[in-house]
Short mmCIF file of N, CA and C in Angstrom, two decimals:
data_model
loop_
_atom_site.label_atom_id
_atom_site.label_comp_id
_atom_site.label_asym_id
_atom_site.label_seq_id
_atom_site.Cartn_x
_atom_site.Cartn_y
_atom_site.Cartn_z
N UNK H 1 5.20 -32.11 15.21
CA UNK H 1 5.33 -30.69 15.00
C UNK H 1 5.77 -30.45 13.56
N UNK H 2 5.07 -29.59 12.88
CA UNK H 2 5.39 -29.25 11.50
C UNK H 2 6.46 -28.18 11.46
N UNK H 3 7.51 -28.44 10.74
CA UNK H 3 8.59 -27.47 10.65
C UNK H 3 8.64 -26.85 9.28
N UNK H 4 9.23 -25.69 9.22
CA UNK H 4 9.38 -24.97 7.97
C UNK H 4 10.32 -25.74 7.05
N UNK H 5 9.95 -25.82 5.82
CA UNK H 5 10.82 -26.43 4.81
C UNK H 5 11.30 -25.33 3.89
N UNK H 6 12.50 -25.48 3.35
CA UNK H 6 13.02 -24.48 2.43
C UNK H 6 13.02 -25.02 1.02
N UNK H 7 12.39 -24.37 0.07
CA UNK H 7 11.35 -23.39 0.31
C UNK H 7 10.02 -24.08 0.57
N UNK H 8 9.23 -23.50 1.41
CA UNK H 8 7.91 -24.01 1.73
C UNK H 8 6.94 -23.65 0.62
N UNK H 9 5.77 -24.24 0.63
CA UNK H 9 4.78 -23.89 -0.38
C UNK H 9 4.53 -22.39 -0.33
N UNK H 10 4.16 -21.85 -1.46
CA UNK H 10 3.88 -20.41 -1.51
C UNK H 10 2.60 -20.11 -0.76
N UNK H 11 2.60 -18.98 -0.07
CA UNK H 11 1.39 -18.53 0.60
C UNK H 11 1.11 -17.10 0.19
N UNK H 12 -0.13 -16.74 0.24
CA UNK H 12 -0.52 -15.37 -0.04
C UNK H 12 -1.22 -14.83 1.18
N UNK H 13 -1.21 -13.51 1.31
CA UNK H 13 -1.75 -12.91 2.50
C UNK H 13 -2.32 -11.54 2.15
N UNK H 14 -3.50 -11.26 2.63
CA UNK H 14 -4.06 -9.92 2.47
C UNK H 14 -3.34 -8.99 3.43
N UNK H 15 -3.18 -7.74 3.04
CA UNK H 15 -2.45 -6.78 3.86
C UNK H 15 -3.07 -6.56 5.24
N UNK H 16 -4.38 -6.75 5.36
CA UNK H 16 -5.06 -6.45 6.61
C UNK H 16 -5.28 -7.68 7.49
N UNK H 17 -4.70 -8.81 7.13
CA UNK H 17 -4.93 -10.02 7.91
C UNK H 17 -3.65 -10.45 8.62
N UNK H 18 -3.84 -11.17 9.71
CA UNK H 18 -2.69 -11.74 10.40
C UNK H 18 -2.28 -13.02 9.67
N UNK H 19 -1.01 -13.18 9.47
CA UNK H 19 -0.51 -14.37 8.76
C UNK H 19 -0.45 -15.59 9.69
N UNK H 20 -1.57 -16.26 9.83
CA UNK H 20 -1.66 -17.38 10.78
C UNK H 20 -0.63 -18.48 10.50
N UNK H 21 -0.39 -18.77 9.23
CA UNK H 21 0.60 -19.80 8.90
C UNK H 21 1.99 -19.39 9.38
N UNK H 22 2.35 -18.13 9.20
CA UNK H 22 3.66 -17.66 9.67
C UNK H 22 3.73 -17.70 11.19
N UNK H 23 2.65 -17.35 11.85
CA UNK H 23 2.63 -17.40 13.32
C UNK H 23 2.86 -18.82 13.80
N UNK H 24 2.18 -19.78 13.19
CA UNK H 24 2.36 -21.19 13.57
C UNK H 24 3.81 -21.64 13.35
N UNK H 25 4.38 -21.25 12.21
CA UNK H 25 5.76 -21.65 11.91
C UNK H 25 6.75 -21.03 12.90
N UNK H 26 6.56 -19.76 13.24
CA UNK H 26 7.46 -19.09 14.17
C UNK H 26 7.39 -19.74 15.56
N UNK H 27 6.20 -20.07 16.00
CA UNK H 27 6.05 -20.73 17.31
C UNK H 27 6.69 -22.11 17.27
N UNK H 28 6.52 -22.85 16.18
CA UNK H 28 7.15 -24.17 16.05
C UNK H 28 8.67 -24.05 16.11
N UNK H 29 9.22 -23.03 15.46
CA UNK H 29 10.68 -22.84 15.49
C UNK H 29 11.16 -22.44 16.89
N UNK H 30 10.36 -21.65 17.59
CA UNK H 30 10.72 -21.25 18.95
C UNK H 30 10.89 -22.49 19.83
N UNK H 31 10.06 -23.48 19.60
CA UNK H 31 10.08 -24.68 20.43
C UNK H 31 11.32 -25.55 20.22
N UNK H 32 12.04 -25.33 19.10
CA UNK H 32 13.24 -26.14 18.87
C UNK H 32 14.54 -25.33 19.00
N UNK H 33 14.42 -24.10 19.48
CA UNK H 33 15.61 -23.26 19.66
C UNK H 33 16.59 -23.92 20.63
N UNK H 34 17.87 -23.65 20.43
CA UNK H 34 18.93 -24.16 21.31
C UNK H 34 19.36 -23.00 22.22
N UNK H 35 18.85 -23.00 23.45
CA UNK H 35 19.06 -21.85 24.35
C UNK H 35 19.48 -22.29 25.76
N UNK H 36 20.59 -23.02 25.90
CA UNK H 36 20.97 -23.51 27.22
C UNK H 36 21.48 -22.42 28.16
N UNK H 37 21.78 -21.23 27.66
CA UNK H 37 22.36 -20.17 28.49
C UNK H 37 21.34 -19.12 28.89
N UNK H 38 20.57 -18.63 27.94
CA UNK H 38 19.59 -17.58 28.26
C UNK H 38 18.22 -18.15 28.62
N UNK H 39 17.94 -19.36 28.16
CA UNK H 39 16.60 -19.94 28.30
C UNK H 39 15.53 -19.01 27.72
N UNK H 40 15.88 -18.31 26.63
CA UNK H 40 14.96 -17.39 25.96
C UNK H 40 14.83 -17.83 24.50
N UNK H 41 13.94 -18.79 24.23
CA UNK H 41 13.80 -19.29 22.86
C UNK H 41 13.09 -18.28 21.96
N UNK H 42 13.56 -18.20 20.73
CA UNK H 42 12.97 -17.33 19.73
C UNK H 42 12.84 -18.11 18.42
N UNK H 43 11.72 -17.94 17.76
CA UNK H 43 11.51 -18.52 16.44
C UNK H 43 11.08 -17.44 15.47
N UNK H 44 11.41 -17.61 14.21
CA UNK H 44 11.04 -16.62 13.19
C UNK H 44 10.59 -17.32 11.93
N UNK H 45 9.60 -16.72 11.27
CA UNK H 45 9.14 -17.18 9.96
C UNK H 45 9.09 -15.95 9.06
N UNK H 46 9.83 -16.01 7.96
CA UNK H 46 10.03 -14.89 7.05
C UNK H 46 9.38 -15.19 5.70
N UNK H 47 8.52 -14.30 5.24
CA UNK H 47 7.84 -14.46 3.96
C UNK H 47 8.52 -13.59 2.92
N UNK H 48 9.00 -14.22 1.84
CA UNK H 48 9.64 -13.48 0.75
C UNK H 48 8.58 -12.89 -0.18
N UNK H 49 8.99 -11.93 -1.00
CA UNK H 49 8.08 -11.36 -1.99
C UNK H 49 7.57 -12.44 -2.95
N UNK H 50 8.37 -13.47 -3.15
CA UNK H 50 7.98 -14.57 -4.03
C UNK H 50 7.05 -15.58 -3.39
N UNK H 51 6.69 -15.37 -2.12
CA UNK H 51 5.76 -16.25 -1.43
C UNK H 51 6.40 -17.44 -0.74
N UNK H 52 7.72 -17.48 -0.68
CA UNK H 52 8.40 -18.58 0.01
C UNK H 52 8.61 -18.20 1.48
N UNK H 53 8.58 -19.21 2.34
CA UNK H 53 8.76 -19.00 3.77
C UNK H 53 10.08 -19.61 4.21
N UNK H 54 10.84 -18.83 4.97
CA UNK H 54 12.11 -19.28 5.52
C UNK H 54 12.04 -19.12 7.03
N UNK H 55 12.48 -20.14 7.74
CA UNK H 55 12.36 -20.13 9.20
C UNK H 55 13.72 -20.19 9.87
N UNK H 56 13.74 -19.73 11.10
CA UNK H 56 14.96 -19.78 11.89
C UNK H 56 14.63 -19.80 13.37
N UNK H 57 15.58 -20.30 14.15
CA UNK H 57 15.47 -20.24 15.60
C UNK H 57 16.81 -19.74 16.12
N UNK H 58 16.80 -19.26 17.35
CA UNK H 58 18.08 -18.82 17.90
C UNK H 58 18.88 -20.04 18.33
N UNK H 59 20.18 -19.94 18.11
CA UNK H 59 21.12 -21.01 18.44
C UNK H 59 22.25 -20.38 19.24
N UNK H 60 22.29 -20.70 20.53
CA UNK H 60 23.30 -20.10 21.41
C UNK H 60 24.59 -20.91 21.40
N UNK H 61 25.64 -20.27 21.91
CA UNK H 61 26.95 -20.88 21.97
C UNK H 61 27.62 -20.44 23.27
N UNK H 62 28.43 -21.30 23.85
CA UNK H 62 29.14 -20.94 25.07
C UNK H 62 30.02 -19.70 24.86
N UNK H 63 30.49 -19.52 23.65
CA UNK H 63 31.18 -18.29 23.27
C UNK H 63 30.09 -17.35 22.76
N UNK H 64 29.54 -16.54 23.65
CA UNK H 64 28.32 -15.77 23.38
C UNK H 64 28.29 -15.01 22.05
N UNK H 65 29.37 -14.38 21.61
CA UNK H 65 29.28 -13.65 20.34
C UNK H 65 28.96 -14.54 19.12
N UNK H 66 29.14 -15.84 19.26
CA UNK H 66 28.85 -16.75 18.15
C UNK H 66 27.38 -17.15 18.07
N UNK H 67 26.58 -16.70 19.02
CA UNK H 67 25.15 -16.98 19.02
C UNK H 67 24.50 -16.32 17.81
N UNK H 68 23.52 -16.99 17.23
CA UNK H 68 22.76 -16.42 16.10
C UNK H 68 21.30 -16.31 16.51
N UNK H 69 20.72 -15.17 16.24
CA UNK H 69 19.31 -14.94 16.56
C UNK H 69 18.42 -15.58 15.50
N UNK H 70 17.18 -15.84 15.87
CA UNK H 70 16.23 -16.47 14.95
C UNK H 70 15.98 -15.63 13.71
N UNK H 71 15.87 -14.32 13.88
CA UNK H 71 15.56 -13.45 12.76
C UNK H 71 16.68 -13.46 11.73
N UNK H 72 17.92 -13.35 12.20
CA UNK H 72 19.05 -13.38 11.28
C UNK H 72 19.21 -14.76 10.66
N UNK H 73 18.94 -15.80 11.42
CA UNK H 73 18.99 -17.16 10.90
C UNK H 73 18.04 -17.29 9.71
N UNK H 74 16.81 -16.80 9.85
CA UNK H 74 15.83 -16.88 8.76
C UNK H 74 16.26 -16.03 7.55
N UNK H 75 16.72 -14.81 7.81
CA UNK H 75 17.15 -13.94 6.70
C UNK H 75 18.32 -14.56 5.95
N UNK H 76 19.31 -15.07 6.67
CA UNK H 76 20.48 -15.64 6.02
C UNK H 76 20.13 -16.88 5.21
N UNK H 77 19.20 -17.70 5.71
CA UNK H 77 18.76 -18.86 4.93
C UNK H 77 18.07 -18.42 3.65
N UNK H 78 17.27 -17.37 3.74
CA UNK H 78 16.58 -16.86 2.55
C UNK H 78 17.58 -16.34 1.53
N UNK H 79 18.55 -15.57 1.99
CA UNK H 79 19.57 -15.03 1.07
C UNK H 79 20.36 -16.17 0.43
N UNK H 80 20.68 -17.19 1.22
CA UNK H 80 21.41 -18.35 0.68
C UNK H 80 20.60 -19.08 -0.39
N UNK H 81 19.27 -18.94 -0.32
CA UNK H 81 18.40 -19.57 -1.33
C UNK H 81 18.08 -18.62 -2.48
N UNK H 82 18.71 -17.44 -2.48
CA UNK H 82 18.53 -16.51 -3.58
C UNK H 82 17.44 -15.46 -3.39
N UNK H 83 16.83 -15.42 -2.22
CA UNK H 83 15.77 -14.43 -1.96
C UNK H 83 16.37 -13.23 -1.24
N UNK H 84 15.99 -12.03 -1.68
CA UNK H 84 16.51 -10.81 -1.05
C UNK H 84 15.43 -9.76 -0.82
N UNK H 85 14.19 -10.09 -1.15
CA UNK H 85 13.07 -9.16 -0.97
C UNK H 85 12.02 -9.82 -0.09
N UNK H 86 11.62 -9.11 0.96
CA UNK H 86 10.76 -9.73 1.97
C UNK H 86 9.53 -8.88 2.27
N UNK H 87 8.43 -9.57 2.59
CA UNK H 87 7.16 -8.91 2.91
C UNK H 87 6.91 -8.83 4.41
N UNK H 88 7.07 -9.98 5.08
CA UNK H 88 6.65 -10.08 6.49
C UNK H 88 7.57 -11.02 7.23
N UNK H 89 7.82 -10.68 8.50
CA UNK H 89 8.48 -11.62 9.40
C UNK H 89 7.66 -11.69 10.68
N UNK H 90 7.44 -12.91 11.14
CA UNK H 90 6.80 -13.13 12.44
C UNK H 90 7.86 -13.68 13.38
N UNK H 91 7.94 -13.07 14.56
CA UNK H 91 8.93 -13.45 15.56
C UNK H 91 8.17 -13.92 16.80
N UNK H 92 8.47 -15.12 17.25
CA UNK H 92 7.79 -15.68 18.42
C UNK H 92 8.76 -15.82 19.59
N UNK H 93 8.35 -15.32 20.73
CA UNK H 93 9.10 -15.47 21.98
C UNK H 93 8.09 -15.82 23.08
N UNK H 94 8.58 -16.18 24.24
CA UNK H 94 7.68 -16.49 25.35
C UNK H 94 6.80 -15.29 25.72
N UNK H 95 7.36 -14.08 25.57
CA UNK H 95 6.65 -12.88 26.02
C UNK H 95 6.36 -11.86 24.92
N UNK H 96 6.54 -12.22 23.66
CA UNK H 96 6.25 -11.30 22.56
C UNK H 96 7.30 -10.22 22.37
N UNK H 97 8.51 -10.45 22.85
CA UNK H 97 9.58 -9.46 22.79
C UNK H 97 9.97 -9.05 21.37
N UNK H 98 10.47 -7.82 21.27
CA UNK H 98 10.88 -7.25 19.99
C UNK H 98 12.28 -7.73 19.59
N UNK H 99 12.63 -7.62 18.31
CA UNK H 99 13.96 -8.05 17.86
C UNK H 99 15.07 -7.15 18.41
N UNK H 100 16.25 -7.73 18.56
CA UNK H 100 17.41 -6.98 19.05
C UNK H 100 17.90 -6.01 17.97
N UNK H 101 18.81 -5.15 18.35
CA UNK H 101 19.35 -4.15 17.42
C UNK H 101 20.07 -4.76 16.23
N UNK H 102 20.83 -5.82 16.45
CA UNK H 102 21.54 -6.47 15.35
C UNK H 102 20.56 -7.03 14.32
N UNK H 103 19.48 -7.64 14.80
CA UNK H 103 18.48 -8.18 13.88
C UNK H 103 17.76 -7.07 13.13
N UNK H 104 17.48 -5.98 13.81
CA UNK H 104 16.85 -4.84 13.15
C UNK H 104 17.73 -4.32 12.02
N UNK H 105 19.03 -4.24 12.29
CA UNK H 105 19.96 -3.74 11.28
C UNK H 105 20.02 -4.67 10.07
N UNK H 106 20.03 -5.98 10.30
CA UNK H 106 20.06 -6.93 9.19
C UNK H 106 18.76 -6.84 8.40
N UNK H 107 17.64 -6.75 9.08
CA UNK H 107 16.36 -6.68 8.36
C UNK H 107 16.24 -5.40 7.54
N UNK H 108 16.72 -4.27 8.08
CA UNK H 108 16.59 -3.00 7.36
C UNK H 108 17.48 -3.00 6.11
N UNK H 109 18.54 -3.79 6.11
CA UNK H 109 19.41 -3.91 4.94
C UNK H 109 18.61 -4.37 3.71
N UNK H 110 17.67 -5.27 3.93
CA UNK H 110 16.93 -5.86 2.82
C UNK H 110 15.53 -5.29 2.63
N UNK H 111 14.87 -4.90 3.72
CA UNK H 111 13.44 -4.57 3.59
C UNK H 111 12.98 -3.58 4.65
N UNK H 112 13.31 -2.30 4.51
CA UNK H 112 12.89 -1.33 5.52
C UNK H 112 11.38 -1.29 5.75
N UNK H 113 10.60 -1.55 4.71
CA UNK H 113 9.14 -1.49 4.85
C UNK H 113 8.51 -2.85 5.15
N UNK H 114 9.33 -3.85 5.44
CA UNK H 114 8.80 -5.17 5.77
C UNK H 114 7.96 -5.11 7.05
N UNK H 115 6.87 -5.83 7.03
CA UNK H 115 6.00 -5.93 8.22
C UNK H 115 6.68 -6.82 9.25
N UNK H 116 6.69 -6.38 10.51
CA UNK H 116 7.27 -7.13 11.61
C UNK H 116 6.17 -7.36 12.65
N UNK H 117 5.92 -8.64 12.93
CA UNK H 117 4.91 -9.01 13.92
C UNK H 117 5.59 -9.83 14.99
N UNK H 118 5.40 -9.46 16.25
CA UNK H 118 5.90 -10.29 17.34
C UNK H 118 4.71 -10.90 18.07
N UNK H 119 4.88 -12.17 18.44
CA UNK H 119 3.83 -12.89 19.16
C UNK H 119 4.44 -13.62 20.34
N UNK H 120 3.57 -13.96 21.30
CA UNK H 120 4.03 -14.79 22.40
C UNK H 120 3.83 -16.26 22.05
N UNK H 121 4.13 -17.13 22.98
CA UNK H 121 4.08 -18.58 22.73
C UNK H 121 2.68 -19.08 22.40
N UNK H 122 1.65 -18.30 22.74
CA UNK H 122 0.27 -18.69 22.43
C UNK H 122 -0.22 -18.04 21.13
N UNK H 123 0.61 -17.21 20.50
CA UNK H 123 0.23 -16.57 19.26
C UNK H 123 -0.41 -15.21 19.42
N UNK H 124 -0.45 -14.68 20.65
CA UNK H 124 -1.01 -13.34 20.86
C UNK H 124 -0.05 -12.30 20.30
N UNK H 125 -0.56 -11.38 19.51
CA UNK H 125 0.26 -10.34 18.89
C UNK H 125 0.60 -9.26 19.91
N UNK H 126 1.89 -8.90 19.96
CA UNK H 126 2.36 -7.83 20.82
C UNK H 126 2.79 -6.61 20.02
N UNK H 127 3.25 -6.83 18.80
CA UNK H 127 3.75 -5.75 17.98
C UNK H 127 3.42 -6.06 16.52
N UNK H 128 2.96 -5.04 15.79
CA UNK H 128 2.67 -5.18 14.36
C UNK H 128 3.08 -3.84 13.73
N UNK H 129 4.26 -3.80 13.13
CA UNK H 129 4.84 -2.56 12.66
C UNK H 129 5.72 -2.83 11.44
N UNK H 130 6.60 -1.91 11.10
CA UNK H 130 7.57 -2.13 10.04
C UNK H 130 8.98 -2.06 10.61
N UNK H 131 9.93 -2.57 9.85
CA UNK H 131 11.33 -2.50 10.27
C UNK H 131 11.75 -1.04 10.44
N UNK H 132 11.39 -0.18 9.48
CA UNK H 132 11.78 1.23 9.55
C UNK H 132 11.24 1.90 10.80
N UNK H 133 10.06 1.49 11.25
CA UNK H 133 9.52 2.05 12.49
C UNK H 133 10.29 1.56 13.72
N UNK H 134 10.85 0.36 13.63
CA UNK H 134 11.63 -0.18 14.74
C UNK H 134 13.02 0.43 14.83
N UNK H 135 13.53 0.93 13.70
CA UNK H 135 14.88 1.48 13.66
C UNK H 135 14.87 2.77 12.82
N UNK H 136 14.30 3.83 13.39
CA UNK H 136 14.23 5.10 12.63
C UNK H 136 15.62 5.67 12.40
N UNK H 137 15.75 6.44 11.32
CA UNK H 137 17.03 7.08 10.97
C UNK H 137 18.15 6.05 10.86
N UNK H 138 17.82 4.92 10.25
CA UNK H 138 18.75 3.79 10.17
C UNK H 138 19.90 4.05 9.21
N UNK H 139 20.96 3.30 9.43
CA UNK H 139 22.10 3.26 8.52
C UNK H 139 21.86 2.10 7.58
N UNK H 140 21.76 2.37 6.28
CA UNK H 140 21.49 1.32 5.31
C UNK H 140 22.30 1.52 4.06
N UNK H 141 22.01 0.74 3.02
CA UNK H 141 22.78 0.81 1.77
C UNK H 141 22.86 2.22 1.18
N UNK H 142 21.77 2.98 1.27
CA UNK H 142 21.80 4.33 0.70
C UNK H 142 22.68 5.28 1.51
N UNK H 143 23.01 4.91 2.74
CA UNK H 143 23.90 5.75 3.55
C UNK H 143 25.32 5.76 3.00
N UNK H 144 25.67 4.80 2.17
CA UNK H 144 27.02 4.68 1.63
C UNK H 144 27.21 5.35 0.28
N UNK H 145 26.14 5.94 -0.24
CA UNK H 145 26.25 6.62 -1.54
C UNK H 145 26.48 8.11 -1.34
N UNK H 146 27.07 8.73 -2.36
CA UNK H 146 27.33 10.18 -2.28
C UNK H 146 26.09 10.98 -2.52
#
């Protein structure tokens, strides 16, 4: 199984195409998620404006609040590598589920217009939208200015 490397080779994508490489990476990450409590694996592949890909999977903990979602895992890895501008995130779950509220809030902090694609374990697309559409009237950095 090929896993995401930080930073991975640069990829380019036309606006009207599905990012097959990101879909493959997200599904691969879903398969290695640590989910002994929910049994709901999630994988994410995040494309930066610079063309680098950052991946994450959800990692659960017996102390539930310490669990980290795949989407936040990928965003935090990207920020730790100096990336703060993002184009697309692909999120893979068994059923194509949408990101939770906490992940939406973290994503909107950096990229309200970022493309968000959710797929199931076979790569079928369930959602293709933007972060701002997932969290309308969001609280973000501009909410703190006068």
